[in-house]
Short mmCIF file of C-alpha atoms in Angstrom, two decimals:
data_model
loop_
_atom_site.label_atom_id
_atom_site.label_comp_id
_atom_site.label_asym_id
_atom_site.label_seq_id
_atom_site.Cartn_x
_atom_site.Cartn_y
_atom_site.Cartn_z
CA UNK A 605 0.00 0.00 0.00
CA UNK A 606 1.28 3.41 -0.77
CA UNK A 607 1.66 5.80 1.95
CA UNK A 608 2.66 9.72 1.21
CA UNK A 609 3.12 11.89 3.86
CA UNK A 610 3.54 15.75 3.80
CA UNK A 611 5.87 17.47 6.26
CA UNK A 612 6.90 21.27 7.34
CA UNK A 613 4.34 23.66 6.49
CA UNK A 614 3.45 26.36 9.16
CA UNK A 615 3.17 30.40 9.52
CA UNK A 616 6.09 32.57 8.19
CA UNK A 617 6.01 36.18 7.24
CA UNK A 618 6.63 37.47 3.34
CA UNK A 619 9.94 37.59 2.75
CA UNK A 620 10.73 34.10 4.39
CA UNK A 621 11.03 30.72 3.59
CA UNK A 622 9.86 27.30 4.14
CA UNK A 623 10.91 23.48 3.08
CA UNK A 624 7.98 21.11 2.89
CA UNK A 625 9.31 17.27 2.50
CA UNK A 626 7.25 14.57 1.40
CA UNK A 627 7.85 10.70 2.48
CA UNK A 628 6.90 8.27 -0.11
CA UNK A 629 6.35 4.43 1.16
CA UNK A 630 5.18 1.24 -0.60
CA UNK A 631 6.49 0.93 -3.83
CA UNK A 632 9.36 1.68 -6.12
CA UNK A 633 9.41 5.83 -7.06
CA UNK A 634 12.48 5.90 -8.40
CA UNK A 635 11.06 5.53 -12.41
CA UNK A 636 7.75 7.75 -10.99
CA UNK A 637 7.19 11.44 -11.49
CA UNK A 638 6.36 13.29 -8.00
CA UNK A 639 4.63 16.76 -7.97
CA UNK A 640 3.17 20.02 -5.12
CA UNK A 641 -0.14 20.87 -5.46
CA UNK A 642 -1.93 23.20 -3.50
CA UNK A 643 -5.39 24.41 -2.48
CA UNK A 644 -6.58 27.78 -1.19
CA UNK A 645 -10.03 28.22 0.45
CA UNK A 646 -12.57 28.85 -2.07
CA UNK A 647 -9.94 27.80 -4.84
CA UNK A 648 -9.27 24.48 -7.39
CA UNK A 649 -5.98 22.28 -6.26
CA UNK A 650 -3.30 23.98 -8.81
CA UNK A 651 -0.28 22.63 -9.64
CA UNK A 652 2.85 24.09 -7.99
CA UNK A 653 6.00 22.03 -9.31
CA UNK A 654 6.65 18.51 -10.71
CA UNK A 655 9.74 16.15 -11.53
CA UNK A 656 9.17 13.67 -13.82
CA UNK A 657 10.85 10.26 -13.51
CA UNK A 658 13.08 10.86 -17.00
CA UNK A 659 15.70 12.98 -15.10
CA UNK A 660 14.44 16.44 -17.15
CA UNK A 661 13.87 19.45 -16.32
CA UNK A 662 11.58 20.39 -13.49
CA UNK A 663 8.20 21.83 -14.26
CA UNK A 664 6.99 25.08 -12.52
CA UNK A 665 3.78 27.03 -12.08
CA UNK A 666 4.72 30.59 -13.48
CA UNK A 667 3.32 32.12 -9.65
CA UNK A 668 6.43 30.27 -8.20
CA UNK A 669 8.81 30.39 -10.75
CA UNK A 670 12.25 31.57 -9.47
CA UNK A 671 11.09 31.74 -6.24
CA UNK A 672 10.20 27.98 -5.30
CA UNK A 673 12.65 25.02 -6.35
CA UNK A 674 11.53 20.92 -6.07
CA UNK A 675 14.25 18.04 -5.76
CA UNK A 676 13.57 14.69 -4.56
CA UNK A 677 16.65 12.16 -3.14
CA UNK A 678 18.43 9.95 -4.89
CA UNK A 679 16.31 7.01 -3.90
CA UNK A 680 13.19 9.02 -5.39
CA UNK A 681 11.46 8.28 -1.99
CA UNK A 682 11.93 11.40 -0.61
CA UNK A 683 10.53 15.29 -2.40
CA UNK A 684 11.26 18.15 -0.78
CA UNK A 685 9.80 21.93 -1.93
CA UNK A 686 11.80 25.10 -1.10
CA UNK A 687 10.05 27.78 -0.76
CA UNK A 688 11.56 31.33 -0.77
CA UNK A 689 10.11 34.99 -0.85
CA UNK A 690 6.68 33.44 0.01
CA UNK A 691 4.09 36.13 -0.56
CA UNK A 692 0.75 35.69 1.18
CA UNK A 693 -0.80 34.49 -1.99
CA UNK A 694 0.95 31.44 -1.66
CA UNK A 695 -1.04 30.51 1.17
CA UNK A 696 -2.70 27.27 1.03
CA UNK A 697 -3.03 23.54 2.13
CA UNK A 698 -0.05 22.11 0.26
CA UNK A 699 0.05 18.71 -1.11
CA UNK A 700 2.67 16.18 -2.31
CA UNK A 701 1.30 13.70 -4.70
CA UNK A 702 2.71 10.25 -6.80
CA UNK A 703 1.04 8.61 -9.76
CA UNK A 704 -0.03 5.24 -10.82
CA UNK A 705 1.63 5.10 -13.95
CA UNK A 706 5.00 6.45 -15.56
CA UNK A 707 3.97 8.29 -18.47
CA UNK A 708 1.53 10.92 -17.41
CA UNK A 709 1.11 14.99 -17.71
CA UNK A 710 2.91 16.03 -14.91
CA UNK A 711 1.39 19.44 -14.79
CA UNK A 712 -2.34 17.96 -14.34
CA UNK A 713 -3.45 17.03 -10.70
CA UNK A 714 -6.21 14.18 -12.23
CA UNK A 715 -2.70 12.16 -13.30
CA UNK A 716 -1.81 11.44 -9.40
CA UNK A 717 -3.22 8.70 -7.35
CA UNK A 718 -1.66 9.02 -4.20
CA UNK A 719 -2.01 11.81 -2.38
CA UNK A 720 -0.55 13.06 1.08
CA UNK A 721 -3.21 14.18 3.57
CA UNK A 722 -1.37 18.09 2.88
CA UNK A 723 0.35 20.26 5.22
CA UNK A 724 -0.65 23.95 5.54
CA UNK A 725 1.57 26.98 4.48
CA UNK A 726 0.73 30.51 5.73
CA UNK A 727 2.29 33.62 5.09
CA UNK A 728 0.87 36.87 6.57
CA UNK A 729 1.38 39.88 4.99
#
């Protein structure tokens, strides 16, 4: 059974930073693309960053571009998110996800099956 599990969200102030981390458990990642997603009240999940399991390029939402940067470990159990010069828009419940299959569009939150229960990020103005 695959587990995912979202750590180290909480309340900074623009300006700051935070790293969220995400444990995956149960199966081989390795050859599996991992993404951030995020939901604000009243708002859709939108995708927030992806790495895809061929070793390219990262994939970022333009709001976070430059200021946000995903990795995952070399076992591909382990994604982290670093966040930088947050801005109160990027407030939200912030989730790591993992799909079922290799080949899927990375950018597109229906892709994932596994999903973390989310951590929340807040960052007051």
């Amino acid at each position: 059974q695959v587990h995912v599990v979202e750590s180290g969200g909480g309340l900074v102030q623009a300006g700051g930073s935070l790293r969220l981390s995400c444990a995956a458990s149960g199966r081989t990642f390795s050859n599996y693309a991992m993404g951030w997603f995020r939901q604000a009240p009243g708002k859709e999940r939108e995708f927030v960053a992806a790495i895809s399991w061929i070793g390219g390029s990262p994939a970022y939402a333009d709001s976070v571009k430059g200021r946000f940067t995903i990795s995952r470990d070399s076992a591909g159990t382990t994604l982290y998110l670093q966040m930088n010069s947050l801005k109160p828009e990027d407030t939200a419940v912030y989730y790591c996800a993992v799909p079922a299959r290799r080949e899927i569009r990375i950018i597109t939150p229906s892709e994932y099956t596994y999903w973390g229960q989310g951590t929340q990020v807040t960052v007051s103005s």
